[in-house]
mmCIF file of C-alpha atoms in Angstrom:
data_model
loop_
_atom_site.group_PDB
_atom_site.id
_atom_site.type_symbol
_atom_site.label_atom_id
_atom_site.label_comp_id
_atom_site.label_asym_id
_atom_site.label_seq_id
_atom_site.Cartn_x
_atom_site.Cartn_y
_atom_site.Cartn_z
ATOM 1 C CA MET A 699 157.469 173.918 -3.615
ATOM 2 C CA ALA A 700 155.695 173.879 -0.852
ATOM 3 C CA SER A 701 152.412 171.896 0.554
ATOM 4 C CA GLY A 702 152.273 174.331 2.972
ATOM 5 C CA SER A 703 153.846 177.216 5.725
ATOM 6 C CA PRO A 704 155.727 174.964 8.538
ATOM 7 C CA VAL A 705 152.353 175.786 10.954
ATOM 8 C CA GLN A 706 150.260 173.991 8.309
ATOM 9 C CA ARG A 707 151.950 171.301 8.298
ATOM 10 C CA ALA A 708 152.637 171.015 11.996
ATOM 11 C CA TYR A 709 149.057 171.306 12.454
ATOM 12 C CA SER A 710 148.229 168.583 10.015
ATOM 13 C CA ARG A 711 150.927 166.504 11.352
ATOM 14 C CA ILE A 712 149.380 167.065 15.118
ATOM 15 C CA ALA A 713 145.083 166.981 13.473
ATOM 16 C CA GLY A 714 146.169 163.924 11.722
ATOM 17 C CA GLY A 715 147.863 162.271 14.888
ATOM 18 C CA TYR A 716 144.724 162.994 16.915
ATOM 19 C CA GLY A 717 142.668 161.862 14.742
ATOM 20 C CA ARG A 718 144.606 158.437 14.817
ATOM 21 C CA SER A 719 144.371 158.317 18.560
ATOM 22 C CA ARG A 720 141.010 159.066 18.561
ATOM 23 C CA ASN A 721 139.833 156.147 15.861
ATOM 24 C CA LYS A 722 142.254 153.861 18.575
ATOM 25 C CA GLN A 723 140.300 155.212 21.161
ATOM 26 C CA ILE A 724 136.905 154.363 19.674
ATOM 27 C CA ILE A 725 138.128 151.000 18.358
ATOM 28 C CA GLN A 726 139.528 150.198 22.070
ATOM 29 C CA PHE A 727 135.829 151.240 23.422
ATOM 30 C CA LEU A 728 134.272 149.424 21.224
ATOM 31 C CA LEU A 729 136.408 145.640 21.842
ATOM 32 C CA ASP A 730 135.930 146.162 25.432
ATOM 33 C CA ASN A 731 132.279 147.341 25.667
ATOM 34 C CA GLY A 732 131.424 145.223 22.570
ATOM 35 C CA LEU A 733 130.403 142.141 23.747
ATOM 36 C CA PHE A 734 128.257 143.821 25.949
ATOM 37 C CA ILE A 735 126.288 145.629 23.636
ATOM 38 C CA ALA A 736 126.261 142.551 21.878
ATOM 39 C CA PHE A 737 124.418 140.890 24.213
ATOM 40 C CA VAL A 738 121.532 143.057 24.582
ATOM 41 C CA LEU A 739 121.080 143.780 20.925
ATOM 42 C CA GLU A 740 121.142 139.640 20.799
ATOM 43 C CA LEU A 741 117.551 140.127 23.854
ATOM 44 C CA ILE A 742 116.788 142.668 21.504
ATOM 45 C CA LEU A 743 116.188 140.771 18.607
ATOM 46 C CA PHE A 744 114.989 137.775 20.119
ATOM 47 C CA ALA A 745 112.630 139.322 22.243
ATOM 48 C CA VAL A 746 111.079 141.103 18.640
ATOM 49 C CA ALA A 747 111.287 138.311 16.974
ATOM 50 C CA ALA A 748 109.094 135.841 19.020
ATOM 51 C CA PRO A 749 107.736 137.708 21.892
ATOM 52 C CA ASP A 750 105.400 134.689 23.076
ATOM 53 C CA LEU A 751 108.023 132.401 23.474
ATOM 54 C CA PHE A 752 111.674 134.348 23.753
ATOM 55 C CA ILE A 753 110.392 136.667 26.720
ATOM 56 C CA ARG A 754 109.548 134.119 29.675
ATOM 57 C CA SER A 755 110.949 133.160 32.758
ATOM 58 C CA ARG A 756 111.368 129.356 31.605
ATOM 59 C CA THR A 757 113.298 131.157 28.437
ATOM 60 C CA LEU A 758 115.579 132.430 30.862
ATOM 61 C CA GLU A 759 115.782 129.066 33.365
ATOM 62 C CA ALA A 760 116.548 127.438 30.172
ATOM 63 C CA ILE A 761 119.810 130.135 29.449
ATOM 64 C CA LEU A 762 120.871 129.552 32.697
ATOM 65 C CA ARG A 763 120.778 125.767 33.107
ATOM 66 C CA LEU A 764 122.745 125.418 29.512
ATOM 67 C CA SER A 765 125.369 127.663 31.199
ATOM 68 C CA GLY A 766 125.657 126.036 34.288
ATOM 69 C CA PRO A 767 128.235 123.597 34.088
ATOM 70 C CA ALA A 768 129.996 124.878 30.816
ATOM 71 C CA GLY A 769 130.061 128.191 32.496
ATOM 72 C CA ILE A 770 131.948 126.415 35.365
ATOM 73 C CA VAL A 771 134.544 125.163 33.157
ATOM 74 C CA LEU A 772 134.789 128.381 31.521
ATOM 75 C CA ALA A 773 135.736 129.879 35.075
ATOM 76 C CA SER A 774 138.389 127.477 35.274
ATOM 77 C CA TYR A 775 139.316 128.009 31.570
ATOM 78 C CA THR A 776 139.698 131.654 31.248
ATOM 79 C CA ILE A 777 142.340 131.134 34.184
ATOM 80 C CA THR A 778 144.254 128.844 32.071
ATOM 81 C CA LEU A 779 143.994 130.580 29.363
ATOM 82 C CA ILE A 780 145.288 134.160 30.399
ATOM 83 C CA SER A 781 148.638 131.999 32.112
ATOM 84 C CA GLY A 782 149.414 131.217 28.469
ATOM 85 C CA GLN A 783 148.102 127.720 28.064
ATOM 86 C CA ILE A 784 145.604 126.922 25.312
ATOM 87 C CA ASP A 785 143.560 123.578 26.414
ATOM 88 C CA LEU A 786 141.675 121.867 23.154
ATOM 89 C CA SER A 787 140.831 118.793 25.283
ATOM 90 C CA THR A 788 137.735 119.585 27.331
ATOM 91 C CA ALA A 789 135.095 117.995 25.249
ATOM 92 C CA GLN A 790 137.055 114.847 25.632
ATOM 93 C CA VAL A 791 138.037 115.096 29.036
ATOM 94 C CA GLY A 792 134.134 115.828 29.765
ATOM 95 C CA GLY A 793 133.239 112.674 27.932
ATOM 96 C CA MET A 794 136.131 110.460 29.095
ATOM 97 C CA ALA A 795 135.342 111.891 32.686
ATOM 98 C CA SER A 796 131.731 110.673 32.354
ATOM 99 C CA LEU A 797 132.075 107.686 30.842
ATOM 100 C CA MET A 798 134.411 106.296 33.940
ATOM 101 C CA PHE A 799 131.825 107.374 36.552
ATOM 102 C CA ALA A 800 128.512 105.805 34.983
ATOM 103 C CA ALA A 801 130.586 102.644 34.054
ATOM 104 C CA VAL A 802 131.890 102.544 38.272
ATOM 105 C CA PHE A 803 128.775 103.942 39.330
ATOM 106 C CA GLN A 804 125.860 102.769 37.380
ATOM 107 C CA LEU A 805 127.443 99.631 36.097
ATOM 108 C CA LEU A 806 129.442 98.052 38.910
ATOM 109 C CA GLU A 807 127.272 99.832 41.150
ATOM 110 C CA TRP A 808 130.137 101.247 43.602
ATOM 111 C CA PRO A 809 129.794 103.486 45.870
ATOM 112 C CA LEU A 810 128.913 107.567 44.533
ATOM 113 C CA GLY A 811 132.200 109.065 47.032
ATOM 114 C CA VAL A 812 134.071 105.969 45.309
ATOM 115 C CA ALA A 813 133.123 106.642 41.689
ATOM 116 C CA LEU A 814 134.056 110.139 41.766
ATOM 117 C CA ALA A 815 137.153 109.706 44.032
ATOM 118 C CA LEU A 816 138.299 107.294 41.058
ATOM 119 C CA THR A 817 137.065 110.113 38.121
ATOM 120 C CA VAL A 818 139.525 112.623 39.995
ATOM 121 C CA VAL A 819 142.109 110.748 40.195
ATOM 122 C CA LEU A 820 141.961 109.912 36.269
ATOM 123 C CA THR A 821 141.437 113.859 35.299
ATOM 124 C CA ILE A 822 144.307 114.451 37.811
ATOM 125 C CA ALA A 823 146.400 111.990 35.959
ATOM 126 C CA VAL A 824 145.164 114.140 32.464
ATOM 127 C CA GLY A 825 146.353 116.963 33.308
ATOM 128 C CA LEU A 826 149.581 116.209 34.819
ATOM 129 C CA LEU A 827 150.335 114.709 31.192
ATOM 130 C CA SER A 828 149.622 117.614 29.826
ATOM 131 C CA SER A 829 151.847 119.741 31.776
ATOM 132 C CA TYR A 830 154.588 116.748 31.741
ATOM 133 C CA LEU A 831 154.456 117.413 27.391
ATOM 134 C CA ILE A 832 154.480 120.841 27.975
ATOM 135 C CA LYS A 833 157.432 120.845 29.876
ATOM 136 C CA GLN A 834 159.512 119.042 27.303
ATOM 137 C CA GLY A 835 158.902 121.854 25.059
ATOM 138 C CA ILE A 836 155.253 120.734 23.331
ATOM 139 C CA PRO A 837 153.380 123.909 22.650
ATOM 140 C CA SER A 838 149.988 123.937 25.224
ATOM 141 C CA PHE A 839 147.846 123.061 22.499
ATOM 142 C CA VAL A 840 149.529 120.704 20.713
ATOM 143 C CA SER A 841 149.799 118.882 24.069
ATOM 144 C CA THR A 842 146.201 119.189 25.091
ATOM 145 C CA LEU A 843 145.048 117.939 21.301
ATOM 146 C CA ALA A 844 146.916 114.689 21.947
ATOM 147 C CA VAL A 845 145.653 114.461 25.005
ATOM 148 C CA GLY A 846 142.575 115.042 23.732
ATOM 149 C CA VAL A 847 142.932 112.542 21.403
ATOM 150 C CA VAL A 848 143.424 109.808 24.172
ATOM 151 C CA CYS A 849 140.610 110.944 26.455
ATOM 152 C CA GLY A 850 138.798 109.906 22.884
ATOM 153 C CA GLY A 851 140.236 106.906 22.385
ATOM 154 C CA ILE A 852 139.631 105.684 26.572
ATOM 155 C CA GLY A 853 136.076 107.018 26.567
ATOM 156 C CA PHE A 854 135.326 104.715 23.177
ATOM 157 C CA LEU A 855 137.337 102.169 24.635
ATOM 158 C CA ILE A 856 135.013 102.116 27.494
ATOM 159 C CA ILE A 857 131.712 102.181 25.424
ATOM 160 C CA ASN A 858 133.490 98.855 23.414
ATOM 161 C CA LEU A 859 134.445 96.987 27.160
ATOM 162 C CA THR A 860 131.021 97.685 28.403
ATOM 163 C CA LYS A 861 129.508 96.297 25.386
ATOM 164 C CA GLN A 862 127.008 99.569 25.567
ATOM 165 C CA PRO A 863 125.445 101.112 22.653
ATOM 166 C CA GLY A 864 127.098 104.310 22.376
ATOM 167 C CA MET A 865 126.390 105.559 25.507
ATOM 168 C CA ILE A 866 125.739 104.511 29.047
ATOM 169 C CA ARG A 867 122.794 105.082 30.941
ATOM 170 C CA LEU A 868 122.588 106.744 34.442
ATOM 171 C CA VAL A 869 119.548 105.933 36.163
ATOM 172 C CA ARG A 870 120.378 105.402 39.932
ATOM 173 C CA PRO A 871 118.658 107.804 42.062
ATOM 174 C CA PRO A 872 121.705 109.487 43.908
ATOM 175 C CA LEU A 873 122.952 111.118 40.737
ATOM 176 C CA ARG A 874 119.921 112.154 39.781
ATOM 177 C CA ASP A 875 118.568 113.476 42.584
ATOM 178 C CA ILE A 876 121.902 115.466 42.868
ATOM 179 C CA ALA A 877 121.955 116.900 38.856
ATOM 180 C CA ASN A 878 117.876 117.919 40.064
ATOM 181 C CA PHE A 879 118.864 119.608 43.196
ATOM 182 C CA GLU A 880 117.519 122.708 43.233
ATOM 183 C CA VAL A 881 117.917 125.859 45.825
ATOM 184 C CA LEU A 882 115.005 127.637 46.706
ATOM 185 C CA GLY A 883 113.413 126.654 43.468
ATOM 186 C CA VAL A 884 116.679 126.979 41.184
ATOM 187 C CA PRO A 885 118.831 124.766 39.979
ATOM 188 C CA PHE A 886 122.171 124.161 42.366
ATOM 189 C CA VAL A 887 124.333 124.457 39.672
ATOM 190 C CA ILE A 888 122.962 128.417 38.474
ATOM 191 C CA PRO A 889 124.421 129.502 42.092
ATOM 192 C CA LEU A 890 127.249 126.927 41.804
ATOM 193 C CA MET A 891 128.334 129.078 38.457
ATOM 194 C CA PHE A 892 128.653 132.051 39.872
ATOM 195 C CA VAL A 893 130.300 130.846 43.139
ATOM 196 C CA ALA A 894 132.673 129.649 40.410
ATOM 197 C CA TYR A 895 133.365 133.111 39.070
ATOM 198 C CA ALA A 896 133.447 134.486 42.286
ATOM 199 C CA ILE A 897 136.381 132.310 43.300
ATOM 200 C CA GLY A 898 137.855 133.099 39.718
ATOM 201 C CA TRP A 899 137.542 136.629 40.126
ATOM 202 C CA VAL A 900 139.323 136.458 43.628
ATOM 203 C CA VAL A 901 142.273 134.730 42.873
ATOM 204 C CA LEU A 902 142.816 136.549 39.724
ATOM 205 C CA ASN A 903 143.120 140.122 40.944
ATOM 206 C CA GLN A 904 143.228 139.165 44.838
ATOM 207 C CA THR A 905 146.169 136.781 45.378
ATOM 208 C CA ARG A 906 149.987 136.319 44.766
ATOM 209 C CA PHE A 907 149.421 133.535 42.448
ATOM 210 C CA GLY A 908 146.541 135.275 40.408
ATOM 211 C CA ALA A 909 149.461 138.246 39.519
ATOM 212 C CA HIS A 910 151.877 135.363 38.587
ATOM 213 C CA ILE A 911 149.418 133.699 35.921
ATOM 214 C CA TYR A 912 149.523 137.361 34.614
ATOM 215 C CA ALA A 913 152.846 137.678 34.315
ATOM 216 C CA MET A 914 153.652 134.561 32.734
ATOM 217 C CA GLY A 915 150.939 134.808 30.390
ATOM 218 C CA GLY A 916 152.027 138.259 29.433
ATOM 219 C CA ASN A 917 156.304 137.707 29.191
ATOM 220 C CA PRO A 918 157.122 134.178 30.296
ATOM 221 C CA ALA A 919 161.029 134.890 29.876
ATOM 222 C CA ALA A 920 160.134 138.295 32.522
ATOM 223 C CA ALA A 921 158.362 136.132 34.587
ATOM 224 C CA ALA A 922 160.734 133.304 34.881
ATOM 225 C CA LEU A 923 163.397 136.349 35.427
ATOM 226 C CA ASN A 924 161.426 136.969 38.265
ATOM 227 C CA GLY A 925 161.331 133.661 39.884
ATOM 228 C CA ILE A 926 157.886 132.701 38.953
ATOM 229 C CA ASN A 927 157.930 128.698 38.103
ATOM 230 C CA ALA A 928 156.038 128.151 34.504
ATOM 231 C CA ILE A 929 155.732 124.623 34.479
ATOM 232 C CA ARG A 930 154.357 124.801 38.436
ATOM 233 C CA ILE A 931 151.925 127.286 37.346
ATOM 234 C CA ALA A 932 151.175 125.384 33.965
ATOM 235 C CA ARG A 933 150.470 121.793 36.184
ATOM 236 C CA ILE A 934 148.340 123.509 38.512
ATOM 237 C CA VAL A 935 146.122 125.428 36.017
ATOM 238 C CA LEU A 936 145.700 122.483 33.390
ATOM 239 C CA VAL A 937 145.380 119.689 36.657
ATOM 240 C CA THR A 938 142.712 122.238 38.172
ATOM 241 C CA ASN A 939 141.004 122.807 34.855
ATOM 242 C CA ALA A 940 140.727 118.980 34.067
ATOM 243 C CA VAL A 941 139.421 118.403 37.622
ATOM 244 C CA ILE A 942 136.875 120.559 36.889
ATOM 245 C CA THR A 943 135.653 119.592 33.448
ATOM 246 C CA GLY A 944 135.521 115.942 34.743
ATOM 247 C CA MET A 945 132.676 116.727 37.312
ATOM 248 C CA ALA A 946 130.915 119.090 34.987
ATOM 249 C CA GLY A 947 130.656 115.753 32.634
ATOM 250 C CA ILE A 948 129.392 114.305 35.289
ATOM 251 C CA LEU A 949 127.026 116.925 35.883
ATOM 252 C CA ILE A 950 125.529 116.872 32.258
ATOM 253 C CA ALA A 951 125.953 113.059 32.435
ATOM 254 C CA GLY A 952 123.933 113.174 35.375
ATOM 255 C CA ARG A 953 120.965 115.612 33.646
ATOM 256 C CA GLN A 954 120.648 113.595 30.662
ATOM 257 C CA LEU A 955 120.496 110.511 32.386
ATOM 258 C CA ALA A 956 123.355 109.380 29.747
ATOM 259 C CA ALA A 957 127.144 109.386 29.694
ATOM 260 C CA GLN A 958 128.621 109.686 26.174
ATOM 261 C CA PRO A 959 132.236 110.363 24.365
ATOM 262 C CA GLY A 960 132.376 114.045 23.897
ATOM 263 C CA VAL A 961 130.423 116.653 26.325
ATOM 264 C CA GLU A 962 128.434 119.061 24.277
ATOM 265 C CA GLY A 963 128.597 122.330 25.576
ATOM 266 C CA LEU A 964 132.320 122.143 26.695
ATOM 267 C CA GLY A 965 133.782 122.274 23.521
ATOM 268 C CA GLN A 966 133.002 126.415 23.272
ATOM 269 C CA SER A 967 134.995 127.458 25.746
ATOM 270 C CA LEU A 968 137.595 128.754 23.899
ATOM 271 C CA THR A 969 134.992 130.442 21.314
ATOM 272 C CA ALA A 970 133.387 132.364 24.850
ATOM 273 C CA ALA A 971 136.886 133.181 26.309
ATOM 274 C CA LEU A 972 138.136 134.966 23.071
ATOM 275 C CA PHE A 973 134.804 137.327 22.251
ATOM 276 C CA ALA A 974 135.015 138.122 26.162
ATOM 277 C CA GLY A 975 138.979 139.543 25.490
ATOM 278 C CA VAL A 976 140.665 136.798 27.026
ATOM 279 C CA ALA A 977 144.260 136.811 24.486
ATOM 280 C CA LEU A 978 144.955 133.736 22.774
ATOM 281 C CA SER A 979 148.110 134.606 23.475
ATOM 282 C CA GLY A 980 147.461 134.729 27.824
ATOM 283 C CA GLY A 981 148.553 137.549 29.560
ATOM 284 C CA SER A 982 145.283 139.262 29.502
ATOM 285 C CA GLY A 983 141.354 138.906 29.998
ATOM 286 C CA LYS A 984 138.817 139.429 32.879
ATOM 287 C CA ILE A 985 137.548 136.214 34.394
ATOM 288 C CA GLU A 986 133.824 138.514 34.156
ATOM 289 C CA ARG A 987 133.782 139.357 30.881
ATOM 290 C CA THR A 988 133.760 135.879 29.623
ATOM 291 C CA LEU A 989 130.856 135.008 31.999
ATOM 292 C CA ILE A 990 129.051 137.716 29.134
ATOM 293 C CA GLY A 991 130.551 135.990 26.682
ATOM 294 C CA LEU A 992 129.088 132.279 27.730
ATOM 295 C CA LEU A 993 125.703 133.763 28.377
ATOM 296 C CA PHE A 994 126.106 135.422 24.561
ATOM 297 C CA LEU A 995 126.264 132.120 23.223
ATOM 298 C CA SER A 996 123.947 130.102 25.633
ATOM 299 C CA THR A 997 121.120 132.822 24.702
ATOM 300 C CA LEU A 998 121.914 132.393 21.027
ATOM 301 C CA THR A 999 121.715 128.190 21.189
ATOM 302 C CA ILE A 1000 118.354 128.350 22.811
ATOM 303 C CA GLY A 1001 117.117 132.118 20.527
ATOM 304 C CA LEU A 1002 118.085 129.684 17.643
ATOM 305 C CA GLY A 1003 115.896 126.909 19.234
ATOM 306 C CA ILE A 1004 112.941 128.813 19.562
ATOM 307 C CA LEU A 1005 112.930 130.115 16.176
ATOM 308 C CA ASN A 1006 113.194 126.835 14.734
ATOM 309 C CA VAL A 1007 116.295 127.143 12.873
ATOM 310 C CA ALA A 1008 117.654 124.187 11.057
ATOM 311 C CA ALA A 1009 120.848 122.382 12.957
ATOM 312 C CA PRO A 1010 123.119 122.824 9.484
ATOM 313 C CA VAL A 1011 122.595 126.809 9.570
ATOM 314 C CA ARG A 1012 122.772 127.033 13.550
ATOM 315 C CA GLN A 1013 126.469 124.997 13.209
ATOM 316 C CA LEU A 1014 127.321 127.707 10.548
ATOM 317 C CA ILE A 1015 126.368 130.306 12.710
ATOM 318 C CA PHE A 1016 128.577 129.279 16.054
ATOM 319 C CA GLY A 1017 131.462 127.996 12.974
ATOM 320 C CA SER A 1018 131.400 132.052 12.012
ATOM 321 C CA ALA A 1019 131.434 133.068 15.542
ATOM 322 C CA PHE A 1020 134.487 130.975 16.160
ATOM 323 C CA VAL A 1021 136.197 132.682 12.979
ATOM 324 C CA PHE A 1022 134.599 136.053 14.269
ATOM 325 C CA ALA A 1023 136.392 135.590 17.580
ATOM 326 C CA ILE A 1024 139.571 134.803 16.540
ATOM 327 C CA LEU A 1025 139.483 137.942 14.299
ATOM 328 C CA LEU A 1026 138.459 140.238 18.018
ATOM 329 C CA ASP A 1027 141.510 138.497 19.296
ATOM 330 C CA SER A 1028 144.023 139.491 16.307
ATOM 331 C CA ILE A 1029 142.232 143.264 16.511
ATOM 332 C CA ARG A 1030 143.508 143.346 20.031
ATOM 333 C CA GLN A 1031 146.795 141.976 19.257
ATOM 334 C CA GLN A 1032 147.425 144.404 16.517
ATOM 335 C CA LEU A 1033 146.785 147.483 19.640
ATOM 336 C CA ALA A 1034 148.569 146.636 21.796
ATOM 337 C CA SER A 1035 151.327 146.433 20.029
ATOM 338 C CA ARG A 1036 150.962 149.777 18.754
#
């Protein structure tokens, strides 16, 4: 027996399709704007939990200070990820660069410019090595993971050769003065971070190179058919990311007055980018959203510190955040494929 008239069945199909479309629109809205909503809720939560400590200008400054060097790296990392390259070497490259700089500048007492130049050359070599491995057909996450292990080893080798106790202290005035330099009372690294995002936005949205980055990340085969040199783009973004990561590592070392293997804060770039909607497979994402993702994680770090949350619990929270970011990326990919 028929379940209803043809008109009723047609209406049911239309209503069902509308319902599915409506649900998809809601999910897409949450994916597009959920990070901003979560950031606002996070601010409200910490403000309610610790109003006397969180609602202070010093807390805002602490959040921005924490975001500064890592945020500059994240701007570059976002472009790298959009191009389809997953760089897992950032923390190790930053640590190696800061140690190389510290050994030349602090221990050998060479001029600041020479130490910076040598470090830039080293990070360029790192980016070229990663791009060479990718050219040989090795996936980027494997290539950069291997390069990261090498960089970590070089960092520990520098420590052993200089016979330092796990780190190299930086006490020479020029670097300390630069790391703590302020513009109108604001640490210079904060406006520098916003400048980095402005440049990244222009590159991605207003240049032909940016269009090629999106094309290569979205569909490498189609990009190649249209004459886009994928290896050249990979080389440029990986070298740029390595150099910027190295400079950020030096800034962090200068602020902490010590260089050591692995730079805290640089390893969260992938988490922040995924939170912000940058596809793990490349080809999509907006650099302005990664800034919100960075501020979300920095606020979480400062807020948990204010609440005196135990270190193991903090690690659990950040680990859960990374898993959640991967799940969000999976949901985005599934919606895009429908």
